[in-house]
Amino acid sequence: MTANTQAPASAPRVWIGAIALCAILAIAGAYFAPWLHYLFKPFTTLLIAVMVWRHGGDAEPGYRRAILIGLLLSTCGDVFLMLPGDWFVFGLGSFLCAHLAYLAGLCGRARLFAVMWPSLAYAALAAGVLAILWPHLPGALRVPVIVYVVVLATMAAQAAVVWRRWPVPATALAALGGAFFVASDATLAIDRFAAPFGAASLVVLATYWIAQTLIGLSVRRLS
């Protein structure tokens, strides 16, 4: 089967099962076996990208390309965030570029800010997260974190805008994916800077791969 051939309806289920299995191994590795984490963390996100490449051929080419770029940049971010040493800024930059790619794809489906309430809702949520983080953020990270939060909130809001303008399964998946991404990154930031807790890796990684999988599954025809 070529990348542009429409896949059977059952094909994504097989990929979702494989992605879930790899995600479970990566999460387990974060607690019990670092080598599993190092292997399966980037592999899980890369597997989502391969799913999009193999089974997203009936979507708009620009949207499919943007999501693929975002997933590949996210894979780079996965690697940076798990490397020994302080590679946080590089990981942040990789995910920032990934969200810009997702945003570009979403803006191809609907005009930016075409519906205002999602932007207002996510702006309020972003402000709340920043208020929690602000006293704990190192001075050098305050501007990069603000930029990242604004771009992430804009991407998630635009996914909701697209869903409101085109209420079909593909856009609903992207809107849910954006919401899960906000939940994942907010948890990661709070755990890293404000209030660490033992289950953080489980919550962050589970919501992260749910987000990426939903966004990947949104690469389908708007019908």
mmCIF file with all atom_site columns, C-alpha atoms in Angstrom:
data_model
loop_
_atom_site.group_PDB
_atom_site.id
_atom_site.type_symbol
_atom_site.label_atom_id
_atom_site.label_alt_id
_atom_site.label_comp_id
_atom_site.label_asym_id
_atom_site.label_entity_id
_atom_site.label_seq_id
_atom_site.pdbx_PDB_ins_code
_atom_site.Cartn_x
_atom_site.Cartn_y
_atom_site.Cartn_z
_atom_site.occupancy
_atom_site.B_iso_or_equiv
_atom_site.pdbx_formal_charge
_atom_site.auth_seq_id
_atom_site.auth_comp_id
_atom_site.auth_asym_id
_atom_site.auth_atom_id
_atom_site.pdbx_PDB_model_num
ATOM 1   C CA . MET A 1 1   ? 0.000   0.000  0.000  1.00 0.00 ? 1   MET A CA 1
ATOM 2   C CA . THR A 1 2   ? 1.403   3.423  -0.897 1.00 0.00 ? 2   THR A CA 1
ATOM 3   C CA . ALA A 1 3   ? 1.288   6.484  1.323  1.00 0.00 ? 3   ALA A CA 1
ATOM 4   C CA . ASN A 1 4   ? -1.448  8.088  -0.777 1.00 0.00 ? 4   ASN A CA 1
ATOM 5   C CA . THR A 1 5   ? -3.751  5.070  -0.933 1.00 0.00 ? 5   THR A CA 1
ATOM 6   C CA . GLN A 1 6   ? -6.832  5.263  1.246  1.00 0.00 ? 6   GLN A CA 1
ATOM 7   C CA . ALA A 1 7   ? -6.416  2.704  4.031  1.00 0.00 ? 7   ALA A CA 1
ATOM 8   C CA . PRO A 1 8   ? -9.071  0.306  5.294  1.00 0.00 ? 8   PRO A CA 1
ATOM 9   C CA . ALA A 1 9   ? -11.119 1.644  8.200  1.00 0.00 ? 9   ALA A CA 1
ATOM 10  C CA . SER A 1 10  ? -9.533  -0.907 10.548 1.00 0.00 ? 10  SER A CA 1
ATOM 11  C CA . ALA A 1 11  ? -5.962  0.230  9.831  1.00 0.00 ? 11  ALA A CA 1
ATOM 12  C CA . PRO A 1 12  ? -5.870  3.153  12.309 1.00 0.00 ? 12  PRO A CA 1
ATOM 13  C CA . ARG A 1 13  ? -7.015  0.805  15.093 1.00 0.00 ? 13  ARG A CA 1
ATOM 14  C CA . VAL A 1 14  ? -3.921  -1.322 14.573 1.00 0.00 ? 14  VAL A CA 1
ATOM 15  C CA . TRP A 1 15  ? -1.733  1.762  14.708 1.00 0.00 ? 15  TRP A CA 1
ATOM 16  C CA . ILE A 1 16  ? -3.473  3.056  17.832 1.00 0.00 ? 16  ILE A CA 1
ATOM 17  C CA . GLY A 1 17  ? -2.827  -0.286 19.531 1.00 0.00 ? 17  GLY A CA 1
ATOM 18  C CA . ALA A 1 18  ? 0.852   -0.166 18.574 1.00 0.00 ? 18  ALA A CA 1
ATOM 19  C CA . ILE A 1 19  ? 1.157   3.453  19.725 1.00 0.00 ? 19  ILE A CA 1
ATOM 20  C CA . ALA A 1 20  ? -0.515  2.628  23.043 1.00 0.00 ? 20  ALA A CA 1
ATOM 21  C CA . LEU A 1 21  ? 1.819   -0.308 23.633 1.00 0.00 ? 21  LEU A CA 1
ATOM 22  C CA . CYS A 1 22  ? 4.922   1.787  22.901 1.00 0.00 ? 22  CYS A CA 1
ATOM 23  C CA . ALA A 1 23  ? 3.616   4.579  25.130 1.00 0.00 ? 23  ALA A CA 1
ATOM 24  C CA . ILE A 1 24  ? 3.076   2.140  28.012 1.00 0.00 ? 24  ILE A CA 1
ATOM 25  C CA . LEU A 1 25  ? 6.637   0.843  27.612 1.00 0.00 ? 25  LEU A CA 1
ATOM 26  C CA . ALA A 1 26  ? 8.007   4.383  27.555 1.00 0.00 ? 26  ALA A CA 1
ATOM 27  C CA . ILE A 1 27  ? 6.069   5.368  30.680 1.00 0.00 ? 27  ILE A CA 1
ATOM 28  C CA . ALA A 1 28  ? 7.088   2.190  32.502 1.00 0.00 ? 28  ALA A CA 1
ATOM 29  C CA . GLY A 1 29  ? 10.678  2.889  31.515 1.00 0.00 ? 29  GLY A CA 1
ATOM 30  C CA . ALA A 1 30  ? 10.486  6.348  33.065 1.00 0.00 ? 30  ALA A CA 1
ATOM 31  C CA . TYR A 1 31  ? 9.936   4.669  36.450 1.00 0.00 ? 31  TYR A CA 1
ATOM 32  C CA . PHE A 1 32  ? 11.667  1.298  36.234 1.00 0.00 ? 32  PHE A CA 1
ATOM 33  C CA . ALA A 1 33  ? 13.992  0.946  33.214 1.00 0.00 ? 33  ALA A CA 1
ATOM 34  C CA . PRO A 1 34  ? 15.594  4.067  31.719 1.00 0.00 ? 34  PRO A CA 1
ATOM 35  C CA . TRP A 1 35  ? 16.709  2.258  28.569 1.00 0.00 ? 35  TRP A CA 1
ATOM 36  C CA . LEU A 1 36  ? 13.075  1.474  27.755 1.00 0.00 ? 36  LEU A CA 1
ATOM 37  C CA . HIS A 1 37  ? 12.228  5.141  28.174 1.00 0.00 ? 37  HIS A CA 1
ATOM 38  C CA . TYR A 1 38  ? 15.106  6.301  25.984 1.00 0.00 ? 38  TYR A CA 1
ATOM 39  C CA . LEU A 1 39  ? 14.097  3.862  23.249 1.00 0.00 ? 39  LEU A CA 1
ATOM 40  C CA . PHE A 1 40  ? 10.311  4.124  23.245 1.00 0.00 ? 40  PHE A CA 1
ATOM 41  C CA . LYS A 1 41  ? 9.755   7.795  24.061 1.00 0.00 ? 41  LYS A CA 1
ATOM 42  C CA . PRO A 1 42  ? 10.889  9.139  20.670 1.00 0.00 ? 42  PRO A CA 1
ATOM 43  C CA . PHE A 1 43  ? 9.767   5.959  18.900 1.00 0.00 ? 43  PHE A CA 1
ATOM 44  C CA . THR A 1 44  ? 6.161   6.424  20.069 1.00 0.00 ? 44  THR A CA 1
ATOM 45  C CA . THR A 1 45  ? 5.892   9.930  18.622 1.00 0.00 ? 45  THR A CA 1
ATOM 46  C CA . LEU A 1 46  ? 7.672   8.831  15.456 1.00 0.00 ? 46  LEU A CA 1
ATOM 47  C CA . LEU A 1 47  ? 5.178   5.982  15.115 1.00 0.00 ? 47  LEU A CA 1
ATOM 48  C CA . ILE A 1 48  ? 2.337   8.510  15.131 1.00 0.00 ? 48  ILE A CA 1
ATOM 49  C CA . ALA A 1 49  ? 4.114   10.387 12.321 1.00 0.00 ? 49  ALA A CA 1
ATOM 50  C CA . VAL A 1 50  ? 4.404   7.168  10.308 1.00 0.00 ? 50  VAL A CA 1
ATOM 51  C CA . MET A 1 51  ? 0.677   6.531  10.853 1.00 0.00 ? 51  MET A CA 1
ATOM 52  C CA . VAL A 1 52  ? -0.097  9.968  9.428  1.00 0.00 ? 52  VAL A CA 1
ATOM 53  C CA . TRP A 1 53  ? 2.190   9.407  6.474  1.00 0.00 ? 53  TRP A CA 1
ATOM 54  C CA . ARG A 1 54  ? 0.702   5.990  5.709  1.00 0.00 ? 54  ARG A CA 1
ATOM 55  C CA . HIS A 1 55  ? -2.989  6.691  6.307  1.00 0.00 ? 55  HIS A CA 1
ATOM 56  C CA . GLY A 1 56  ? -3.552  10.435 5.901  1.00 0.00 ? 56  GLY A CA 1
ATOM 57  C CA . GLY A 1 57  ? -3.419  10.577 2.123  1.00 0.00 ? 57  GLY A CA 1
ATOM 58  C CA . ASP A 1 58  ? -7.057  11.682 1.672  1.00 0.00 ? 58  ASP A CA 1
ATOM 59  C CA . ALA A 1 59  ? -6.621  14.854 3.771  1.00 0.00 ? 59  ALA A CA 1
ATOM 60  C CA . GLU A 1 60  ? -5.648  18.261 2.411  1.00 0.00 ? 60  GLU A CA 1
ATOM 61  C CA . PRO A 1 61  ? -1.947  18.064 1.456  1.00 0.00 ? 61  PRO A CA 1
ATOM 62  C CA . GLY A 1 62  ? -1.058  21.249 3.342  1.00 0.00 ? 62  GLY A CA 1
ATOM 63  C CA . TYR A 1 63  ? -2.687  20.072 6.573  1.00 0.00 ? 63  TYR A CA 1
ATOM 64  C CA . ARG A 1 64  ? -1.117  16.624 6.342  1.00 0.00 ? 64  ARG A CA 1
ATOM 65  C CA . ARG A 1 65  ? 2.318   18.128 5.683  1.00 0.00 ? 65  ARG A CA 1
ATOM 66  C CA . ALA A 1 66  ? 1.997   20.552 8.623  1.00 0.00 ? 66  ALA A CA 1
ATOM 67  C CA . ILE A 1 67  ? 1.012   17.778 11.042 1.00 0.00 ? 67  ILE A CA 1
ATOM 68  C CA . LEU A 1 68  ? 3.871   15.564 9.846  1.00 0.00 ? 68  LEU A CA 1
ATOM 69  C CA . ILE A 1 69  ? 6.358   18.405 10.359 1.00 0.00 ? 69  ILE A CA 1
ATOM 70  C CA . GLY A 1 70  ? 4.930   19.039 13.833 1.00 0.00 ? 70  GLY A CA 1
ATOM 71  C CA . LEU A 1 71  ? 5.267   15.379 14.784 1.00 0.00 ? 71  LEU A CA 1
ATOM 72  C CA . LEU A 1 72  ? 8.860   15.193 13.574 1.00 0.00 ? 72  LEU A CA 1
ATOM 73  C CA . LEU A 1 73  ? 9.731   18.350 15.506 1.00 0.00 ? 73  LEU A CA 1
ATOM 74  C CA . SER A 1 74  ? 7.993   16.850 18.550 1.00 0.00 ? 74  SER A CA 1
ATOM 75  C CA . THR A 1 75  ? 10.191  13.770 18.201 1.00 0.00 ? 75  THR A CA 1
ATOM 76  C CA . CYS A 1 76  ? 13.235  16.058 18.371 1.00 0.00 ? 76  CYS A CA 1
ATOM 77  C CA . GLY A 1 77  ? 11.730  17.656 21.474 1.00 0.00 ? 77  GLY A CA 1
ATOM 78  C CA . ASP A 1 78  ? 11.253  14.227 23.044 1.00 0.00 ? 78  ASP A CA 1
ATOM 79  C CA . VAL A 1 79  ? 14.940  13.486 22.550 1.00 0.00 ? 79  VAL A CA 1
ATOM 80  C CA . PHE A 1 80  ? 16.112  16.822 23.956 1.00 0.00 ? 80  PHE A CA 1
ATOM 81  C CA . LEU A 1 81  ? 13.943  16.512 27.070 1.00 0.00 ? 81  LEU A CA 1
ATOM 82  C CA . MET A 1 82  ? 15.272  13.078 27.972 1.00 0.00 ? 82  MET A CA 1
ATOM 83  C CA . LEU A 1 83  ? 18.986  13.734 27.339 1.00 0.00 ? 83  LEU A CA 1
ATOM 84  C CA . PRO A 1 84  ? 21.296  13.941 30.366 1.00 0.00 ? 84  PRO A CA 1
ATOM 85  C CA . GLY A 1 85  ? 22.073  17.545 31.260 1.00 0.00 ? 85  GLY A CA 1
ATOM 86  C CA . ASP A 1 86  ? 20.000  20.664 30.799 1.00 0.00 ? 86  ASP A CA 1
ATOM 87  C CA . TRP A 1 87  ? 18.519  20.544 27.301 1.00 0.00 ? 87  TRP A CA 1
ATOM 88  C CA . PHE A 1 88  ? 15.182  22.002 28.384 1.00 0.00 ? 88  PHE A CA 1
ATOM 89  C CA . VAL A 1 89  ? 15.438  25.142 26.233 1.00 0.00 ? 89  VAL A CA 1
ATOM 90  C CA . PHE A 1 90  ? 16.180  23.051 23.142 1.00 0.00 ? 90  PHE A CA 1
ATOM 91  C CA . GLY A 1 91  ? 13.197  20.833 23.890 1.00 0.00 ? 91  GLY A CA 1
ATOM 92  C CA . LEU A 1 92  ? 11.043  23.895 24.454 1.00 0.00 ? 92  LEU A CA 1
ATOM 93  C CA . GLY A 1 93  ? 12.181  25.331 21.122 1.00 0.00 ? 93  GLY A CA 1
ATOM 94  C CA . SER A 1 94  ? 11.440  22.093 19.287 1.00 0.00 ? 94  SER A CA 1
ATOM 95  C CA . PHE A 1 95  ? 7.906   21.909 20.670 1.00 0.00 ? 95  PHE A CA 1
ATOM 96  C CA . LEU A 1 96  ? 7.390   25.622 20.011 1.00 0.00 ? 96  LEU A CA 1
ATOM 97  C CA . CYS A 1 97  ? 8.166   25.012 16.334 1.00 0.00 ? 97  CYS A CA 1
ATOM 98  C CA . ALA A 1 98  ? 5.914   21.931 16.389 1.00 0.00 ? 98  ALA A CA 1
ATOM 99  C CA . HIS A 1 99  ? 2.991   23.998 17.660 1.00 0.00 ? 99  HIS A CA 1
ATOM 100 C CA . LEU A 1 100 ? 3.659   26.627 14.983 1.00 0.00 ? 100 LEU A CA 1
ATOM 101 C CA . ALA A 1 101 ? 3.487   23.871 12.375 1.00 0.00 ? 101 ALA A CA 1
ATOM 102 C CA . TYR A 1 102 ? 0.195   22.596 13.829 1.00 0.00 ? 102 TYR A CA 1
ATOM 103 C CA . LEU A 1 103 ? -1.126  26.160 13.926 1.00 0.00 ? 103 LEU A CA 1
ATOM 104 C CA . ALA A 1 104 ? -0.223  26.692 10.270 1.00 0.00 ? 104 ALA A CA 1
ATOM 105 C CA . GLY A 1 105 ? -2.116  23.547 9.325  1.00 0.00 ? 105 GLY A CA 1
ATOM 106 C CA . LEU A 1 106 ? -5.151  24.537 11.377 1.00 0.00 ? 106 LEU A CA 1
ATOM 107 C CA . CYS A 1 107 ? -5.199  28.030 9.871  1.00 0.00 ? 107 CYS A CA 1
ATOM 108 C CA . GLY A 1 108 ? -5.513  26.335 6.486  1.00 0.00 ? 108 GLY A CA 1
ATOM 109 C CA . ARG A 1 109 ? -8.821  24.898 7.669  1.00 0.00 ? 109 ARG A CA 1
ATOM 110 C CA . ALA A 1 110 ? -10.253 28.084 9.195  1.00 0.00 ? 110 ALA A CA 1
ATOM 111 C CA . ARG A 1 111 ? -9.236  31.720 9.601  1.00 0.00 ? 111 ARG A CA 1
ATOM 112 C CA . LEU A 1 112 ? -7.346  32.535 12.800 1.00 0.00 ? 112 LEU A CA 1
ATOM 113 C CA . PHE A 1 113 ? -9.686  33.880 15.526 1.00 0.00 ? 113 PHE A CA 1
ATOM 114 C CA . ALA A 1 114 ? -12.739 33.225 13.325 1.00 0.00 ? 114 ALA A CA 1
ATOM 115 C CA . VAL A 1 115 ? -14.548 32.320 16.580 1.00 0.00 ? 115 VAL A CA 1
ATOM 116 C CA . MET A 1 116 ? -13.457 34.273 19.643 1.00 0.00 ? 116 MET A CA 1
ATOM 117 C CA . TRP A 1 117 ? -14.609 32.230 22.635 1.00 0.00 ? 117 TRP A CA 1
ATOM 118 C CA . PRO A 1 118 ? -11.931 29.502 22.321 1.00 0.00 ? 118 PRO A CA 1
ATOM 119 C CA . SER A 1 119 ? -9.200  32.141 22.304 1.00 0.00 ? 119 SER A CA 1
ATOM 120 C CA . LEU A 1 120 ? -10.669 33.842 25.365 1.00 0.00 ? 120 LEU A CA 1
ATOM 121 C CA . ALA A 1 121 ? -11.029 30.534 27.215 1.00 0.00 ? 121 ALA A CA 1
ATOM 122 C CA . TYR A 1 122 ? -7.486  29.380 26.492 1.00 0.00 ? 122 TYR A CA 1
ATOM 123 C CA . ALA A 1 123 ? -6.088  32.840 27.245 1.00 0.00 ? 123 ALA A CA 1
ATOM 124 C CA . ALA A 1 124 ? -7.659  32.680 30.696 1.00 0.00 ? 124 ALA A CA 1
ATOM 125 C CA . LEU A 1 125 ? -6.296  29.179 31.238 1.00 0.00 ? 125 LEU A CA 1
ATOM 126 C CA . ALA A 1 126 ? -2.809  30.230 30.076 1.00 0.00 ? 126 ALA A CA 1
ATOM 127 C CA . ALA A 1 127 ? -2.869  33.213 32.401 1.00 0.00 ? 127 ALA A CA 1
ATOM 128 C CA . GLY A 1 128 ? -3.775  30.957 35.318 1.00 0.00 ? 128 GLY A CA 1
ATOM 129 C CA . VAL A 1 129 ? -0.914  28.546 34.571 1.00 0.00 ? 129 VAL A CA 1
ATOM 130 C CA . LEU A 1 130 ? 1.562   31.410 34.211 1.00 0.00 ? 130 LEU A CA 1
ATOM 131 C CA . ALA A 1 131 ? 0.389   32.872 37.519 1.00 0.00 ? 131 ALA A CA 1
ATOM 132 C CA . ILE A 1 132 ? 1.233   29.562 39.221 1.00 0.00 ? 132 ILE A CA 1
ATOM 133 C CA . LEU A 1 133 ? 4.595   29.238 37.490 1.00 0.00 ? 133 LEU A CA 1
ATOM 134 C CA . TRP A 1 134 ? 5.797   32.853 37.631 1.00 0.00 ? 134 TRP A CA 1
ATOM 135 C CA . PRO A 1 135 ? 7.266   32.955 41.153 1.00 0.00 ? 135 PRO A CA 1
ATOM 136 C CA . HIS A 1 136 ? 9.194   29.737 40.447 1.00 0.00 ? 136 HIS A CA 1
ATOM 137 C CA . LEU A 1 137 ? 10.525  30.427 36.945 1.00 0.00 ? 137 LEU A CA 1
ATOM 138 C CA . PRO A 1 138 ? 14.223  31.322 36.563 1.00 0.00 ? 138 PRO A CA 1
ATOM 139 C CA . GLY A 1 139 ? 14.594  34.794 35.105 1.00 0.00 ? 139 GLY A CA 1
ATOM 140 C CA . ALA A 1 140 ? 16.232  33.529 31.918 1.00 0.00 ? 140 ALA A CA 1
ATOM 141 C CA . LEU A 1 141 ? 13.258  31.258 31.171 1.00 0.00 ? 141 LEU A CA 1
ATOM 142 C CA . ARG A 1 142 ? 10.436  33.725 31.732 1.00 0.00 ? 142 ARG A CA 1
ATOM 143 C CA . VAL A 1 143 ? 10.302  35.150 28.208 1.00 0.00 ? 143 VAL A CA 1
ATOM 144 C CA . PRO A 1 144 ? 10.732  31.761 26.446 1.00 0.00 ? 144 PRO A CA 1
ATOM 145 C CA . VAL A 1 145 ? 8.021   30.223 28.628 1.00 0.00 ? 145 VAL A CA 1
ATOM 146 C CA . ILE A 1 146 ? 5.621   33.116 27.944 1.00 0.00 ? 146 ILE A CA 1
ATOM 147 C CA . VAL A 1 147 ? 6.182   32.772 24.198 1.00 0.00 ? 147 VAL A CA 1
ATOM 148 C CA . TYR A 1 148 ? 5.676   29.019 24.382 1.00 0.00 ? 148 TYR A CA 1
ATOM 149 C CA . VAL A 1 149 ? 2.482   29.275 26.428 1.00 0.00 ? 149 VAL A CA 1
ATOM 150 C CA . VAL A 1 150 ? 1.016   31.874 24.057 1.00 0.00 ? 150 VAL A CA 1
ATOM 151 C CA . VAL A 1 151 ? 1.758   29.746 20.984 1.00 0.00 ? 151 VAL A CA 1
ATOM 152 C CA . LEU A 1 152 ? 0.444   26.550 22.616 1.00 0.00 ? 152 LEU A CA 1
ATOM 153 C CA . ALA A 1 153 ? -2.770  28.267 23.756 1.00 0.00 ? 153 ALA A CA 1
ATOM 154 C CA . THR A 1 154 ? -3.240  29.786 20.298 1.00 0.00 ? 154 THR A CA 1
ATOM 155 C CA . MET A 1 155 ? -2.798  26.391 18.635 1.00 0.00 ? 155 MET A CA 1
ATOM 156 C CA . ALA A 1 156 ? -5.302  24.725 20.974 1.00 0.00 ? 156 ALA A CA 1
ATOM 157 C CA . ALA A 1 157 ? -7.765  27.583 20.552 1.00 0.00 ? 157 ALA A CA 1
ATOM 158 C CA . GLN A 1 158 ? -7.464  27.448 16.771 1.00 0.00 ? 158 GLN A CA 1
ATOM 159 C CA . ALA A 1 159 ? -8.176  23.710 16.848 1.00 0.00 ? 159 ALA A CA 1
ATOM 160 C CA . ALA A 1 160 ? -11.400 24.507 18.713 1.00 0.00 ? 160 ALA A CA 1
ATOM 161 C CA . VAL A 1 161 ? -12.170 27.276 16.200 1.00 0.00 ? 161 VAL A CA 1
ATOM 162 C CA . VAL A 1 162 ? -11.822 24.848 13.306 1.00 0.00 ? 162 VAL A CA 1
ATOM 163 C CA . TRP A 1 163 ? -14.124 22.401 15.061 1.00 0.00 ? 163 TRP A CA 1
ATOM 164 C CA . ARG A 1 164 ? -16.765 25.089 15.612 1.00 0.00 ? 164 ARG A CA 1
ATOM 165 C CA . ARG A 1 165 ? -16.587 26.143 11.952 1.00 0.00 ? 165 ARG A CA 1
ATOM 166 C CA . TRP A 1 166 ? -16.455 22.567 10.620 1.00 0.00 ? 166 TRP A CA 1
ATOM 167 C CA . PRO A 1 167 ? -18.047 20.258 13.237 1.00 0.00 ? 167 PRO A CA 1
ATOM 168 C CA . VAL A 1 168 ? -16.944 16.901 11.818 1.00 0.00 ? 168 VAL A CA 1
ATOM 169 C CA . PRO A 1 169 ? -14.985 14.012 13.404 1.00 0.00 ? 169 PRO A CA 1
ATOM 170 C CA . ALA A 1 170 ? -11.611 15.132 11.996 1.00 0.00 ? 170 ALA A CA 1
ATOM 171 C CA . THR A 1 171 ? -11.841 18.606 13.523 1.00 0.00 ? 171 THR A CA 1
ATOM 172 C CA . ALA A 1 172 ? -13.220 17.275 16.811 1.00 0.00 ? 172 ALA A CA 1
ATOM 173 C CA . LEU A 1 173 ? -10.154 15.036 17.129 1.00 0.00 ? 173 LEU A CA 1
ATOM 174 C CA . ALA A 1 174 ? -7.822  17.998 16.628 1.00 0.00 ? 174 ALA A CA 1
ATOM 175 C CA . ALA A 1 175 ? -9.734  20.100 19.166 1.00 0.00 ? 175 ALA A CA 1
ATOM 176 C CA . LEU A 1 176 ? -9.483  17.324 21.764 1.00 0.00 ? 176 LEU A CA 1
ATOM 177 C CA . GLY A 1 177 ? -5.819  16.883 20.907 1.00 0.00 ? 177 GLY A CA 1
ATOM 178 C CA . GLY A 1 178 ? -5.153  20.552 21.531 1.00 0.00 ? 178 GLY A CA 1
ATOM 179 C CA . ALA A 1 179 ? -6.880  20.360 24.913 1.00 0.00 ? 179 ALA A CA 1
ATOM 180 C CA . PHE A 1 180 ? -4.869  17.301 25.944 1.00 0.00 ? 180 PHE A CA 1
ATOM 181 C CA . PHE A 1 181 ? -1.646  19.030 24.841 1.00 0.00 ? 181 PHE A CA 1
ATOM 182 C CA . VAL A 1 182 ? -2.407  21.989 27.090 1.00 0.00 ? 182 VAL A CA 1
ATOM 183 C CA . ALA A 1 183 ? -3.123  19.621 29.987 1.00 0.00 ? 183 ALA A CA 1
ATOM 184 C CA . SER A 1 184 ? 0.124   17.732 29.391 1.00 0.00 ? 184 SER A CA 1
ATOM 185 C CA . ASP A 1 185 ? 2.362   20.785 29.140 1.00 0.00 ? 185 ASP A CA 1
ATOM 186 C CA . ALA A 1 186 ? 0.714   22.536 32.075 1.00 0.00 ? 186 ALA A CA 1
ATOM 187 C CA . THR A 1 187 ? 1.310   19.447 34.222 1.00 0.00 ? 187 THR A CA 1
ATOM 188 C CA . LEU A 1 188 ? 4.919   19.190 33.047 1.00 0.00 ? 188 LEU A CA 1
ATOM 189 C CA . ALA A 1 189 ? 5.615   22.840 33.837 1.00 0.00 ? 189 ALA A CA 1
ATOM 190 C CA . ILE A 1 190 ? 3.969   22.748 37.258 1.00 0.00 ? 190 ILE A CA 1
ATOM 191 C CA . ASP A 1 191 ? 5.836   19.561 38.155 1.00 0.00 ? 191 ASP A CA 1
ATOM 192 C CA . ARG A 1 192 ? 9.182   20.950 36.935 1.00 0.00 ? 192 ARG A CA 1
ATOM 193 C CA . PHE A 1 193 ? 8.976   24.443 38.401 1.00 0.00 ? 193 PHE A CA 1
ATOM 194 C CA . ALA A 1 194 ? 6.279   24.725 41.064 1.00 0.00 ? 194 ALA A CA 1
ATOM 195 C CA . ALA A 1 195 ? 5.036   21.532 42.710 1.00 0.00 ? 195 ALA A CA 1
ATOM 196 C CA . PRO A 1 196 ? 6.792   18.253 41.783 1.00 0.00 ? 196 PRO A CA 1
ATOM 197 C CA . PHE A 1 197 ? 4.807   15.064 42.329 1.00 0.00 ? 197 PHE A CA 1
ATOM 198 C CA . GLY A 1 198 ? 5.552   11.384 41.832 1.00 0.00 ? 198 GLY A CA 1
ATOM 199 C CA . ALA A 1 199 ? 2.920   10.592 39.207 1.00 0.00 ? 199 ALA A CA 1
ATOM 200 C CA . ALA A 1 200 ? 3.981   13.472 36.954 1.00 0.00 ? 200 ALA A CA 1
ATOM 201 C CA . SER A 1 201 ? 5.648   11.307 34.305 1.00 0.00 ? 201 SER A CA 1
ATOM 202 C CA . LEU A 1 202 ? 2.552   9.118  34.028 1.00 0.00 ? 202 LEU A CA 1
ATOM 203 C CA . VAL A 1 203 ? 0.183   12.091 33.679 1.00 0.00 ? 203 VAL A CA 1
ATOM 204 C CA . VAL A 1 204 ? 2.430   14.138 31.389 1.00 0.00 ? 204 VAL A CA 1
ATOM 205 C CA . LEU A 1 205 ? 3.312   11.338 28.998 1.00 0.00 ? 205 LEU A CA 1
ATOM 206 C CA . ALA A 1 206 ? -0.144  9.755  28.867 1.00 0.00 ? 206 ALA A CA 1
ATOM 207 C CA . THR A 1 207 ? -1.864  13.054 28.054 1.00 0.00 ? 207 THR A CA 1
ATOM 208 C CA . TYR A 1 208 ? 0.949   13.974 25.641 1.00 0.00 ? 208 TYR A CA 1
ATOM 209 C CA . TRP A 1 209 ? 0.566   10.862 23.505 1.00 0.00 ? 209 TRP A CA 1
ATOM 210 C CA . ILE A 1 210 ? -3.214  11.050 23.631 1.00 0.00 ? 210 ILE A CA 1
ATOM 211 C CA . ALA A 1 211 ? -2.837  14.598 22.276 1.00 0.00 ? 211 ALA A CA 1
ATOM 212 C CA . GLN A 1 212 ? -0.412  13.632 19.536 1.00 0.00 ? 212 GLN A CA 1
ATOM 213 C CA . THR A 1 213 ? -2.479  10.605 18.505 1.00 0.00 ? 213 THR A CA 1
ATOM 214 C CA . LEU A 1 214 ? -5.677  12.654 18.296 1.00 0.00 ? 214 LEU A CA 1
ATOM 215 C CA . ILE A 1 215 ? -3.930  15.324 16.237 1.00 0.00 ? 215 ILE A CA 1
ATOM 216 C CA . GLY A 1 216 ? -2.497  12.620 14.001 1.00 0.00 ? 216 GLY A CA 1
ATOM 217 C CA . LEU A 1 217 ? -5.938  11.060 13.529 1.00 0.00 ? 217 LEU A CA 1
ATOM 218 C CA . SER A 1 218 ? -7.312  14.470 12.544 1.00 0.00 ? 218 SER A CA 1
ATOM 219 C CA . VAL A 1 219 ? -5.469  14.119 9.250  1.00 0.00 ? 219 VAL A CA 1
ATOM 220 C CA . ARG A 1 220 ? -8.437  12.919 7.297  1.00 0.00 ? 220 ARG A CA 1
ATOM 221 C CA . ARG A 1 221 ? -10.967 14.299 4.845  1.00 0.00 ? 221 ARG A CA 1
ATOM 222 C CA . LEU A 1 222 ? -13.367 16.909 6.237  1.00 0.00 ? 222 LEU A CA 1
ATOM 223 C CA . SER A 1 223 ? -16.520 14.887 5.607  1.00 0.00 ? 223 SER A CA 1
#
